[in-house]
Tab-separated table of C-alpha atoms and ligand atoms in Angstrom:
chain	number	residue	atom	x	y	z
A	475	MET	CA	75.655	-255.511	-327.198
A	476	GLN	CA	78.484	-257.791	-326.195
A	477	GLU	CA	78.170	-259.741	-322.974
A	478	LEU	CA	80.659	-258.858	-320.254
A	479	ILE	CA	79.524	-260.813	-317.197
A	480	THR	CA	76.990	-263.616	-316.781
A	481	LEU	CA	75.672	-264.944	-313.499
A	482	ASN	CA	74.368	-268.492	-313.674
A	483	ASN	CA	72.037	-269.809	-310.991
A	484	ILE	CA	73.671	-267.831	-308.215
A	485	THR	CA	72.499	-268.800	-304.737
A	486	HIS	CA	73.965	-267.288	-301.593
A	487	GLN	CA	73.458	-268.269	-297.986
A	488	TYR	CA	74.786	-266.888	-294.719
A	489	GLN	CA	74.593	-269.489	-291.930
A	490	ASN	CA	71.953	-271.512	-293.786
A	491	GLU	CA	69.786	-268.473	-294.430
A	492	THR	CA	69.207	-268.033	-298.153
A	493	ILE	CA	69.730	-264.409	-299.198
A	494	LEU	CA	69.778	-264.868	-302.978
A	495	GLN	CA	68.289	-267.815	-304.840
A	496	ASP	CA	69.042	-269.037	-308.348
A	497	LEU	CA	69.760	-265.642	-309.866
A	498	ASN	CA	70.572	-265.353	-313.548
A	499	LEU	CA	71.797	-262.102	-314.982
A	500	THR	CA	73.732	-260.909	-317.997
A	501	VAL	CA	75.665	-257.667	-317.905
A	502	SER	CA	76.588	-256.300	-321.313
A	503	GLU	CA	78.964	-253.601	-322.498
A	504	HIS	CA	77.662	-250.034	-322.061
A	505	GLN	CA	74.999	-251.106	-319.581
A	506	SER	CA	74.256	-249.217	-316.398
A	507	ILE	CA	72.454	-251.373	-313.871
A	508	ALA	CA	70.921	-250.538	-310.498
A	509	PHE	CA	69.856	-252.952	-307.786
A	510	THR	CA	67.240	-251.671	-305.420
A	511	GLY	CA	65.189	-253.206	-302.601
A	512	HIS	CA	64.711	-252.885	-298.863
A	513	ASN	CA	67.593	-252.956	-296.366
A	514	GLY	CA	68.964	-256.439	-295.935
A	515	CYS	CA	67.545	-257.826	-299.205
A	516	GLY	CA	71.012	-258.705	-300.491
A	517	LYS	CA	72.149	-255.785	-302.663
A	518	SER	CA	75.629	-255.509	-301.123
A	519	THR	CA	76.015	-259.269	-301.184
A	520	LEU	CA	75.199	-259.392	-304.898
A	521	LEU	CA	77.660	-256.574	-305.682
A	522	LYS	CA	80.418	-258.364	-303.763
A	523	ILE	CA	79.677	-261.595	-305.624
A	524	ILE	CA	79.890	-259.783	-308.986
A	525	ALA	CA	83.120	-258.073	-307.879
A	526	GLY	CA	84.552	-261.468	-306.927
A	527	LEU	CA	85.009	-260.352	-303.301
A	528	ILE	CA	82.909	-263.211	-301.981
A	529	ARG	CA	82.146	-266.537	-303.570
A	530	SER	CA	78.498	-267.500	-303.938
A	531	THR	CA	77.340	-270.651	-302.161
A	532	GLN	CA	76.191	-272.097	-305.484
A	533	GLY	CA	76.251	-271.109	-309.135
A	534	SER	CA	78.934	-269.584	-311.289
A	535	ILE	CA	80.016	-266.301	-312.817
A	536	ARG	CA	81.633	-265.927	-316.187
A	537	TYR	CA	83.674	-262.857	-317.065
A	538	TYR	CA	84.235	-262.270	-320.768
A	539	ARG	CA	87.537	-260.587	-321.612
A	540	ASP	CA	89.327	-259.510	-318.438
A	541	PRO	CA	87.559	-256.374	-317.236
A	542	LEU	CA	89.243	-253.925	-314.859
A	543	PHE	CA	86.951	-253.649	-311.832
A	544	HIS	CA	86.717	-250.892	-309.283
A	545	TYR	CA	84.526	-251.354	-306.247
A	546	VAL	CA	83.290	-248.516	-304.049
A	547	PRO	CA	82.011	-249.948	-300.771
A	548	GLU	CA	79.230	-248.317	-298.789
A	549	ARG	CA	81.430	-248.143	-295.722
A	550	PHE	CA	85.103	-247.532	-296.165
A	551	PRO	CA	87.511	-248.846	-293.517
A	552	LYS	CA	88.923	-246.013	-291.366
A	553	MET	CA	92.712	-245.718	-291.534
A	554	ASN	CA	95.610	-243.591	-290.339
A	555	LEU	CA	96.708	-242.584	-293.839
A	556	THR	CA	95.559	-239.216	-295.137
A	557	ALA	CA	93.308	-239.182	-298.207
A	558	ARG	CA	96.205	-237.826	-300.297
A	559	GLN	CA	98.557	-240.608	-299.143
A	560	TYR	CA	95.911	-243.229	-299.773
A	561	LEU	CA	95.088	-241.931	-303.255
A	562	SER	CA	98.782	-241.655	-304.184
A	563	ARG	CA	99.420	-245.252	-303.163
A	564	MET	CA	96.371	-246.542	-304.993
A	565	GLY	CA	97.403	-244.557	-308.083
A	566	LYS	CA	100.804	-246.268	-307.983
A	567	LEU	CA	99.132	-249.663	-307.703
A	568	ASP	CA	97.126	-248.734	-310.803
A	569	SER	CA	100.487	-248.025	-312.549
A	570	LEU	CA	99.803	-244.311	-313.015
A	571	ASP	CA	102.895	-242.095	-312.989
A	572	ALA	CA	103.434	-239.781	-310.000
A	573	GLY	CA	102.766	-236.537	-311.907
A	574	GLU	CA	99.527	-237.885	-313.330
A	575	VAL	CA	98.441	-239.027	-309.850
A	576	CYS	CA	99.078	-235.525	-308.417
A	577	ARG	CA	97.116	-233.883	-311.210
A	578	GLN	CA	94.199	-236.293	-310.859
A	579	ILE	CA	94.053	-235.881	-307.063
A	580	LYS	CA	94.056	-232.091	-307.389
A	581	LYS	CA	91.403	-231.993	-310.107
A	582	LEU	CA	89.059	-234.615	-308.645
A	583	SER	CA	89.291	-233.316	-305.074
A	584	GLU	CA	88.333	-229.837	-306.340
A	585	ASP	CA	85.402	-231.318	-308.272
A	586	PHE	CA	84.207	-233.097	-305.123
A	587	PHE	CA	84.812	-230.121	-302.741
A	588	LEU	CA	87.406	-232.191	-300.911
A	589	SER	CA	90.622	-230.166	-301.266
A	590	GLU	CA	90.548	-228.951	-297.622
A	591	MET	CA	90.379	-232.492	-296.296
A	592	LEU	CA	93.085	-234.166	-298.351
A	593	ASP	CA	95.689	-234.010	-295.595
A	594	LEU	CA	93.543	-235.203	-292.681
A	595	PRO	CA	93.863	-238.797	-291.454
A	596	MET	CA	91.079	-240.805	-293.054
A	597	LYS	CA	89.916	-242.146	-289.708
A	598	HIS	CA	88.620	-238.637	-288.933
A	599	LEU	CA	86.607	-238.265	-292.135
A	600	SER	CA	82.813	-238.738	-292.329
A	601	LYS	CA	81.137	-241.586	-294.210
A	602	GLY	CA	80.244	-239.239	-297.101
A	603	THR	CA	83.802	-237.902	-297.399
A	604	LEU	CA	85.252	-241.417	-297.336
A	605	GLN	CA	82.866	-242.400	-300.135
A	606	LYS	CA	84.179	-239.466	-302.153
A	607	VAL	CA	87.784	-240.577	-301.577
A	608	SER	CA	86.817	-244.040	-302.684
A	609	VAL	CA	85.096	-242.739	-305.829
A	610	ILE	CA	88.092	-240.508	-306.636
A	611	GLN	CA	90.296	-243.571	-306.382
A	612	ALA	CA	87.989	-245.411	-308.775
A	613	LEU	CA	88.048	-242.461	-311.206
A	614	MET	CA	91.824	-242.001	-311.343
A	615	LYS	CA	92.097	-244.872	-313.783
A	616	ARG	CA	88.900	-245.471	-315.724
A	617	PRO	CA	87.657	-248.987	-314.950
A	618	ASP	CA	85.754	-251.223	-317.380
A	619	VAL	CA	83.271	-251.979	-314.613
A	620	LEU	CA	82.525	-249.688	-311.678
A	621	LEU	CA	80.586	-251.202	-308.785
A	622	LEU	CA	79.099	-248.715	-306.341
A	623	ASP	CA	77.359	-249.668	-303.129
A	624	GLU	CA	74.805	-246.959	-302.231
A	625	PRO	CA	77.076	-244.186	-303.492
A	626	LEU	CA	74.785	-241.303	-302.488
A	627	SER	CA	73.889	-242.460	-299.004
A	628	GLY	CA	76.359	-240.119	-297.262
A	629	GLN	CA	76.409	-237.232	-299.731
A	630	ASP	CA	75.116	-233.656	-299.625
A	631	THR	CA	73.174	-232.295	-302.622
A	632	ASP	CA	76.120	-230.536	-304.298
A	633	SER	CA	78.226	-233.672	-304.161
A	634	GLN	CA	75.318	-235.801	-305.392
A	635	ASN	CA	75.149	-233.682	-308.541
A	636	VAL	CA	78.903	-234.044	-309.075
A	637	PHE	CA	78.538	-237.796	-308.642
A	638	ILE	CA	75.802	-238.013	-311.244
A	639	GLU	CA	77.816	-235.888	-313.668
A	640	LYS	CA	81.008	-237.952	-313.181
A	641	LEU	CA	79.221	-241.269	-313.453
A	642	ASN	CA	77.499	-240.238	-316.677
A	643	GLU	CA	80.873	-239.105	-318.045
A	644	LEU	CA	82.275	-242.563	-317.273
A	645	ARG	CA	79.279	-244.163	-318.973
A	646	ARG	CA	79.887	-242.131	-322.109
A	647	GLN	CA	83.493	-243.317	-322.094
A	648	GLY	CA	82.334	-246.932	-321.948
A	649	THR	CA	82.490	-247.896	-318.263
A	650	VAL	CA	79.788	-250.334	-317.190
A	651	LEU	CA	78.102	-249.147	-313.988
A	652	ILE	CA	76.568	-251.523	-311.482
A	653	MET	CA	75.262	-249.972	-308.300
A	654	SER	CA	72.925	-250.514	-305.426
A	655	CYS	CA	70.750	-247.587	-304.502
A	656	HIS	CA	67.480	-246.370	-303.034
A	657	GLU	CA	67.192	-242.979	-304.712
A	658	GLN	CA	64.762	-243.038	-307.637
A	659	TYR	CA	66.242	-239.869	-309.156
A	660	LEU	CA	69.713	-241.449	-309.177
A	661	MET	CA	68.378	-244.519	-310.994
A	662	ASP	CA	66.486	-242.241	-313.409
A	663	SER	CA	69.625	-240.185	-314.123
A	664	ILE	CA	72.171	-242.969	-314.422
A	665	SER	CA	70.698	-246.441	-314.886
A	666	ASP	CA	69.212	-247.991	-318.000
A	667	THR	CA	68.246	-251.221	-316.270
A	668	VAL	CA	66.819	-251.473	-312.761
A	669	TYR	CA	66.351	-254.679	-310.803
A	670	LYS	CA	64.608	-255.043	-307.504
A	671	ILE	CA	65.760	-257.745	-305.108
A	672	ASP	CA	62.818	-259.108	-303.166
A	673	ASN	CA	62.461	-262.334	-301.249
A	674	THR	CA	65.776	-263.755	-302.646
A	675	GLN	CA	64.707	-263.058	-306.259
A	676	LEU	CA	65.645	-260.493	-308.881
A	677	PHE	CA	62.846	-258.594	-310.688
A	678	ARG	CA	63.388	-256.269	-313.596
A	679	LEU	CA	61.632	-252.932	-313.064
A	680	ASP	CA	61.969	-251.156	-316.394
A	681	ASP	CA	59.003	-249.250	-317.682
A	682	LYS	CA	56.943	-250.306	-320.676
A	683	LYS	CA	58.442	-247.816	-323.125
A	684	SER	CA	62.055	-248.770	-322.548
A	685	SER	CA	61.588	-252.529	-322.408
A	686	GLY	CA	59.873	-253.112	-325.756
A	687	GLY	CA	58.826	-256.669	-324.776
A	688	ARG	CA	55.319	-258.108	-324.428
A	689	HIS	CA	53.091	-257.107	-321.541
A	690	TYR	CA	50.379	-258.981	-319.727
A	691	ILE	CA	47.517	-258.100	-317.426
A	692	LEU	CA	47.333	-260.460	-314.477
A	693	TRP	CA	44.127	-260.814	-312.453
A	694	PHE	CA	44.303	-261.929	-308.830
A	695	GLU	CA	41.954	-262.532	-305.938
A	696	ARG	CA	42.950	-262.342	-302.339
A	697	GLY	CA	43.348	-265.711	-300.638
A	698	ILE	CA	43.204	-266.330	-296.898
A	699	GLU	CA	46.001	-264.384	-295.165
A	700	SER	CA	47.372	-263.076	-298.444
A	701	ARG	CA	50.154	-260.514	-298.174
A	702	LEU	CA	51.349	-258.170	-300.896
A	703	PRO	CA	54.990	-258.893	-301.850
A	704	GLU	CA	57.110	-255.760	-301.787
A	705	SER	CA	57.996	-256.233	-305.461
A	706	CYS	CA	54.300	-255.775	-306.347
A	707	SER	CA	53.458	-252.859	-304.061
A	708	GLY	CA	52.143	-249.843	-305.951
A	709	ARG	CA	51.494	-251.947	-309.045
A	710	MET	CA	48.047	-253.398	-308.203
A	711	THR	CA	44.743	-251.773	-309.171
A	712	ILE	CA	41.517	-252.854	-307.430
A	713	CYS	CA	38.640	-253.669	-309.825
A	714	GLY	CA	35.649	-254.900	-307.808
A	715	ASP	CA	36.756	-257.998	-305.927
A	716	ARG	CA	39.695	-258.565	-308.243
A	717	TYR	CA	43.151	-257.047	-308.418
A	718	LYS	CA	44.830	-256.169	-311.675
A	719	MET	CA	48.579	-255.874	-312.343
A	720	GLU	CA	50.365	-255.120	-315.615
A	721	VAL	CA	53.649	-256.980	-316.000
A	722	GLN	CA	56.365	-257.533	-318.561
A	723	GLU	CA	56.811	-260.929	-320.101
A	724	ASN	CA	60.270	-261.417	-318.622
A	725	GLU	CA	59.100	-260.791	-315.057
A	726	SER	CA	55.686	-262.476	-315.221
A	727	ASN	CA	56.709	-265.980	-314.107
A	728	GLN	CA	58.628	-264.727	-311.075
A	729	LEU	CA	55.863	-262.307	-310.066
A	730	ILE	CA	53.127	-264.931	-310.381
A	731	ALA	CA	55.180	-267.400	-308.299
A	732	CYS	CA	55.788	-264.718	-305.683
A	733	MET	CA	52.096	-263.728	-305.469
A	734	ILE	CA	50.934	-267.346	-305.214
A	735	GLN	CA	53.510	-267.986	-302.514
A	736	GLU	CA	52.081	-265.025	-300.592
A	737	GLY	CA	48.561	-266.471	-300.704
A	738	TRP	CA	47.053	-264.820	-303.815
A	739	LEU	CA	44.919	-266.680	-306.372
A	740	LEU	CA	45.666	-266.143	-310.061
A	741	ARG	CA	42.320	-265.721	-311.875
A	742	GLY	CA	43.341	-264.631	-315.345
A	743	MET	CA	46.074	-263.489	-317.705
A	744	GLU	CA	45.560	-261.337	-320.824
A	745	ASP	CA	47.821	-259.855	-323.446
A	746	ALA	CA	48.071	-256.143	-322.493
A	747	ASP	CA	49.174	-255.098	-325.973
A	748	HIS	CA	45.889	-256.297	-327.528
A	749	GLN	CA	43.587	-254.415	-325.163
B	881	LIG	N1	78.966	-261.577	-293.572
B	881	LIG	C1	77.698	-261.837	-293.234
B	881	LIG	N2	77.385	-262.840	-292.387
B	881	LIG	C2	76.100	-263.121	-292.070
B	881	LIG	N3	75.040	-262.449	-292.537
B	881	LIG	C3	75.280	-261.432	-293.374
B	881	LIG	C4	76.617	-261.077	-293.772
B	881	LIG	N4	76.548	-260.028	-294.633
B	881	LIG	C5	75.228	-259.752	-294.767
B	881	LIG	N5	74.477	-260.579	-294.020
B	881	LIG	C6	73.007	-260.594	-293.951
B	881	LIG	O1	72.521	-260.862	-295.265
B	881	LIG	C7	71.394	-260.069	-295.569
B	881	LIG	C8	71.685	-259.253	-296.816
B	881	LIG	O2	72.692	-258.282	-296.503
B	881	LIG	P1	73.173	-257.195	-297.535
B	881	LIG	O3	73.643	-257.887	-298.767
B	881	LIG	O4	74.147	-256.337	-296.824
B	881	LIG	O5	71.811	-256.424	-297.852
B	881	LIG	P2	71.566	-254.933	-298.409
B	881	LIG	O6	72.849	-254.445	-298.985
B	881	LIG	O7	70.474	-255.084	-299.417
B	881	LIG	O8	71.113	-254.110	-297.241
B	881	LIG	C9	71.110	-259.250	-294.319
B	881	LIG	O9	70.131	-259.925	-293.566
B	881	LIG	C10	72.435	-259.244	-293.576
B	881	LIG	O10	72.224	-259.141	-292.191
B	882	LIG	MG1	73.992	-252.790	-298.513
């Protein structure tokens, strides 16, 4: 797969607090990536850096070709324009002709159960409805890369299903999806690669079958005041006084560093594929 975006040693700080540290990531054509992690871990920040909306404190991003980006924020600014006026203006900015814009607005607002609300000022619309307007805008002209910040957080079940359907349609047409989200079923239905952001680092969370790489069994003992990093929760099995964790090769170094930092003692490492 051809590379589309590479992040090289991206570090981001807000007022001297490091949110993301030395992240490296390659996004390739046809990929669908999700970033997950607890509130405040830096998902929105990373999306904005990839979208070019904020500049990272250190590191660089390389964009291959010149992809058309669309960015759907979690919270949309409230404005006096109606959704129809907003979508028409954005369609014009995307160089779509007026007839095409009208057709797209009609079709997409029906798909998203939004037709009744098209002529209300946007400042009166709920968070979920504003997210729909924002997604409709992103769908009117198919982008090469669609960035979505927690797209389901304000949506009812019917709209969530429409979202999943539309996003998969875009994937089939070749749009690269990069989103932040908490919902496991959304990641299962849309994403082929999932990363967790924890403690300023990025960890890949794919399962064994899809990754194809080597796997290791790590053995740990608790040290004094050890604490389980969130990225490892649910992955440890207790065997006597030791703790066992199966990891992929590409995440092992980061996980070991994280565990040691949190007070754990590494007692052994075995090749899981030769068990
Ligand atoms: N503009 C900003 N100025 C200062 N701190 C910020 C700013 N934006 C986000 N933060 C802080 O950075 C951390 C990461 O935020 P964010 O990227 O929004 O996380 P997430 O999307 O994972 O919830 C949080 O602690 C947040 O309070
Ligand atoms: Mg966020």
